[in-house]
């Protein structure tokens, strides 16, 4: 079966998106990035996609800070459907996903979070880890559900917290781990979806 078509959604600089795009460019993987969407018009993730020749679109988010308006969510859905996306990876997307997207891609939206979930859900998880004085944190790839960072865990990488760490050094070490973990998990997840689909056809 050909690789599954992946849509990527993010709000920021897109270093995880870069890791996903680079991995797919370097090796033959079970996913193929086909569109990048952002609700932030100047987000680095959009220009990054262009530099990889992947179509990218800004979607006006509406008036709320932590979620999308219903129109925005429907617009994202229609962009994903127009690009014939099979599954979705959030890459630094800063808003919660609601029913229209969750229902259109049931169990098929992945996220990467900068902690060893279930610890340190929510914003600035690396800062939460530093403040909690833990010796180890990490990153988690999970399925997105209607909660915040609560969906089924697909994989994790551990990262040490060093005595002289600052927010910046710890965040950078976690991001390095993210860039290795996310493409590997997205590839593996796509492979599982393909096997399920083939099983259904037999
Ligand atoms: C990452 O640390 C990710 O874990 C979190 O948001 C950050 C996005 O960074 N969900 P980037 O835009 O991929 O560089």
Short mmCIF file of C-alpha atoms and ligand atoms in Angstrom, two decimals:
data_model
loop_
_atom_site.label_atom_id
_atom_site.label_comp_id
_atom_site.label_asym_id
_atom_site.label_seq_id
_atom_site.Cartn_x
_atom_site.Cartn_y
_atom_site.Cartn_z
CA UNK A 1 0.00 0.00 0.00
CA UNK A 2 1.27 3.55 -0.71
CA UNK A 3 2.24 5.73 2.28
CA UNK A 4 -0.65 7.28 4.19
CA UNK A 5 -1.32 10.97 3.58
CA UNK A 6 -0.46 13.09 6.62
CA UNK A 7 -1.80 16.55 7.49
CA UNK A 8 0.25 18.58 9.97
CA UNK A 9 -1.21 21.39 12.11
CA UNK A 10 0.88 23.75 14.26
CA UNK A 11 1.05 27.24 15.69
CA UNK A 12 4.77 27.87 16.09
CA UNK A 13 8.20 27.54 14.62
CA UNK A 14 7.59 23.99 13.50
CA UNK A 15 10.75 22.18 14.54
CA UNK A 16 8.73 18.97 14.99
CA UNK A 17 7.11 19.54 11.62
CA UNK A 18 10.63 19.88 10.17
CA UNK A 19 11.61 16.56 11.75
CA UNK A 20 8.55 14.90 10.18
CA UNK A 21 9.21 16.45 6.75
CA UNK A 22 12.93 15.67 6.79
CA UNK A 23 12.43 12.06 7.85
CA UNK A 24 9.89 11.52 5.05
CA UNK A 25 12.28 13.09 2.55
CA UNK A 26 15.28 11.01 3.64
CA UNK A 27 13.72 7.57 3.93
CA UNK A 28 10.83 5.67 2.49
CA UNK A 29 8.28 5.79 5.32
CA UNK A 30 4.66 4.77 5.77
CA UNK A 31 3.55 8.42 5.85
CA UNK A 32 3.73 11.23 3.34
CA UNK A 33 3.18 14.84 4.50
CA UNK A 34 0.72 16.49 2.10
CA UNK A 35 -0.47 19.68 3.79
CA UNK A 36 0.51 21.98 6.68
CA UNK A 37 -2.07 24.21 8.38
CA UNK A 38 -1.75 26.93 10.99
CA UNK A 39 -4.08 29.33 12.78
CA UNK A 40 -1.16 31.80 13.17
CA UNK A 41 -0.63 33.78 9.96
CA UNK A 42 3.10 34.41 10.53
CA UNK A 43 3.93 30.99 12.03
CA UNK A 44 7.32 29.62 11.00
CA UNK A 45 5.66 26.27 10.30
CA UNK A 46 3.96 27.75 7.19
CA UNK A 47 7.15 29.08 5.59
CA UNK A 48 8.90 25.86 6.57
CA UNK A 49 6.30 23.84 4.64
CA UNK A 50 6.81 26.07 1.60
CA UNK A 51 10.56 25.44 1.71
CA UNK A 52 9.75 21.71 1.46
CA UNK A 53 7.26 22.33 -1.35
CA UNK A 54 4.38 21.15 0.81
CA UNK A 55 1.16 23.17 0.42
CA UNK A 56 0.45 25.31 3.50
CA UNK A 57 -2.59 27.33 4.53
CA UNK A 58 -3.41 29.84 7.24
CA UNK A 59 -6.84 29.36 8.80
CA UNK A 60 -8.39 32.32 10.65
CA UNK A 61 -8.96 30.93 14.19
CA UNK A 62 -11.87 33.11 15.35
CA UNK A 63 -12.23 35.05 18.60
CA UNK A 64 -11.19 32.49 21.26
CA UNK A 65 -7.70 32.02 22.69
CA UNK A 66 -7.62 28.35 23.59
CA UNK A 67 -9.87 26.83 20.95
CA UNK A 68 -10.91 27.38 17.36
CA UNK A 69 -14.26 28.82 16.32
CA UNK A 70 -16.59 26.25 14.79
CA UNK A 71 -16.05 27.86 11.37
CA UNK A 72 -12.28 27.57 11.79
CA UNK A 73 -12.49 23.94 12.76
CA UNK A 74 -14.74 23.22 9.76
CA UNK A 75 -12.33 25.11 7.50
CA UNK A 76 -9.41 23.01 8.77
CA UNK A 77 -11.49 19.89 8.21
CA UNK A 78 -12.34 20.91 4.67
CA UNK A 79 -8.66 21.67 3.90
CA UNK A 80 -7.64 18.25 5.26
CA UNK A 81 -10.35 16.52 3.26
CA UNK A 82 -9.47 18.40 0.07
CA UNK A 83 -5.89 17.17 0.51
CA UNK A 84 -7.22 13.57 0.99
CA UNK A 85 -5.50 13.31 4.36
CA UNK A 86 -5.61 9.88 6.05
CA UNK A 87 -4.39 11.03 9.47
CA UNK A 88 -3.14 14.11 11.28
CA UNK A 89 -0.13 15.09 13.40
CA UNK A 90 -0.31 18.12 15.67
CA UNK A 91 3.09 19.79 15.92
CA UNK A 92 3.02 22.55 18.51
CA UNK A 93 -0.67 23.32 17.96
CA UNK A 94 -1.71 25.56 20.84
CA UNK A 95 -5.49 25.06 20.88
CA UNK A 96 -7.79 22.22 21.88
CA UNK A 97 -9.37 20.17 19.12
CA UNK A 98 -13.15 19.75 19.22
CA UNK A 99 -15.78 17.36 17.90
CA UNK A 100 -15.79 18.09 14.14
CA UNK A 101 -12.11 17.15 13.73
CA UNK A 102 -12.11 14.41 16.38
CA UNK A 103 -15.15 12.79 14.74
CA UNK A 104 -13.78 13.12 11.22
CA UNK A 105 -10.46 11.47 12.22
CA UNK A 106 -11.42 9.16 15.09
CA UNK A 107 -8.27 7.95 16.86
CA UNK A 108 -6.24 9.31 13.94
CA UNK A 109 -4.94 12.60 15.33
CA UNK A 110 -1.53 12.39 17.05
CA UNK A 111 0.21 14.91 19.27
CA UNK A 112 3.65 15.31 20.79
CA UNK A 113 3.87 16.64 24.32
CA UNK A 114 7.07 17.71 26.11
CA UNK A 115 6.77 15.55 29.24
CA UNK A 116 6.41 11.95 30.30
CA UNK A 117 2.62 11.92 30.41
CA UNK A 118 0.60 11.62 32.60
CA UNK A 119 2.99 13.99 34.38
CA UNK A 120 2.97 17.71 33.54
CA UNK A 121 0.00 18.06 31.24
CA UNK A 122 -0.76 21.45 29.71
CA UNK A 123 1.46 24.41 28.94
CA UNK A 124 5.25 24.73 29.41
CA UNK A 125 5.69 21.18 30.64
CA UNK A 126 9.49 21.59 30.71
CA UNK A 127 9.06 24.49 33.18
CA UNK A 128 6.69 22.39 35.28
CA UNK A 129 9.32 19.62 35.38
CA UNK A 130 12.05 22.03 36.46
CA UNK A 131 9.85 23.52 39.18
CA UNK A 132 8.93 20.05 40.45
CA UNK A 133 12.64 19.20 40.87
CA UNK A 134 12.38 15.87 39.06
CA UNK A 135 15.55 14.17 37.82
CA UNK A 136 13.99 12.94 34.64
CA UNK A 137 11.35 14.14 32.19
CA UNK A 138 10.89 13.54 28.46
CA UNK A 139 8.35 13.60 25.69
CA UNK A 140 5.27 11.62 24.74
CA UNK A 141 3.46 10.89 21.49
CA UNK A 142 -0.22 10.19 22.09
CA UNK A 143 -3.59 10.01 20.36
CA UNK A 144 -5.63 13.18 20.75
CA UNK A 145 -8.96 12.84 22.53
CA UNK A 146 -11.32 15.48 23.92
CA UNK A 147 -9.17 16.07 27.03
CA UNK A 148 -5.91 18.00 27.31
CA UNK A 149 -2.95 15.62 26.81
CA UNK A 150 -5.02 12.65 28.01
CA UNK A 151 -5.25 10.30 25.00
CA UNK A 152 -3.71 6.85 24.57
CA UNK A 153 0.08 6.92 24.76
CA UNK A 154 1.94 5.56 21.71
CA UNK A 155 5.53 6.11 22.82
CA UNK A 156 7.84 8.09 25.08
CA UNK A 157 11.49 9.14 25.28
CA UNK A 158 13.24 9.87 28.56
CA UNK A 159 15.40 12.95 29.06
CA UNK A 160 17.54 13.68 32.15
CA UNK A 161 17.10 16.93 34.06
CA UNK A 162 20.58 18.22 34.97
CA UNK A 163 21.45 20.16 38.11
CA UNK A 164 22.36 23.34 36.23
CA UNK A 165 19.47 23.20 33.73
CA UNK A 166 17.56 26.35 32.84
CA UNK A 167 14.17 26.41 31.17
CA UNK A 168 15.98 26.92 27.86
CA UNK A 169 18.53 24.11 28.18
CA UNK A 170 15.95 21.61 29.36
CA UNK A 171 13.48 22.58 26.64
CA UNK A 172 16.23 22.21 24.01
CA UNK A 173 17.15 18.72 25.29
CA UNK A 174 13.49 17.65 25.25
CA UNK A 175 13.06 18.99 21.72
CA UNK A 176 16.03 16.99 20.51
CA UNK A 177 14.33 13.87 21.86
CA UNK A 178 11.03 14.94 20.25
CA UNK A 179 12.62 15.22 16.83
CA UNK A 180 13.79 11.62 17.01
CA UNK A 181 10.59 10.22 18.59
CA UNK A 182 7.86 11.90 16.54
CA UNK A 183 8.80 10.70 13.02
CA UNK A 184 9.41 7.20 14.38
CA UNK A 185 5.99 7.08 16.08
CA UNK A 186 4.13 8.62 13.13
CA UNK A 187 5.76 6.05 10.82
CA UNK A 188 4.85 3.20 13.18
CA UNK A 189 1.28 4.46 13.62
CA UNK A 190 0.83 4.71 9.84
CA UNK A 191 2.14 1.17 9.48
CA UNK A 192 -0.43 -0.07 12.00
CA UNK A 193 -3.26 1.73 10.17
CA UNK A 194 -2.13 0.18 6.88
CA UNK A 195 -2.03 -3.32 8.42
CA UNK A 196 -5.56 -2.82 9.84
CA UNK A 197 -6.83 -1.66 6.45
CA UNK A 198 -5.21 -4.63 4.68
CA UNK A 199 -6.68 -6.99 7.30
CA UNK A 200 -10.15 -5.59 6.61
CA UNK A 201 -9.74 -6.21 2.87
CA UNK A 202 -8.72 -9.86 3.23
C1 LIG B 1 6.95 21.05 21.25
O1 LIG B 1 7.78 21.12 22.39
C2 LIG B 1 5.81 20.10 21.47
O2 LIG B 1 6.07 19.10 22.40
C3 LIG B 1 4.71 20.98 21.99
O3 LIG B 1 4.90 22.21 21.35
C4 LIG B 1 6.26 22.38 20.98
C5 LIG B 1 6.28 22.75 19.52
O4 LIG B 1 7.53 23.10 19.06
N1 LIG B 1 3.43 20.37 21.74
P1 LIG B 1 7.82 23.18 17.51
O5 LIG B 1 6.90 24.23 16.91
O6 LIG B 1 7.61 21.84 16.91
O7 LIG B 1 9.24 23.62 17.44
#
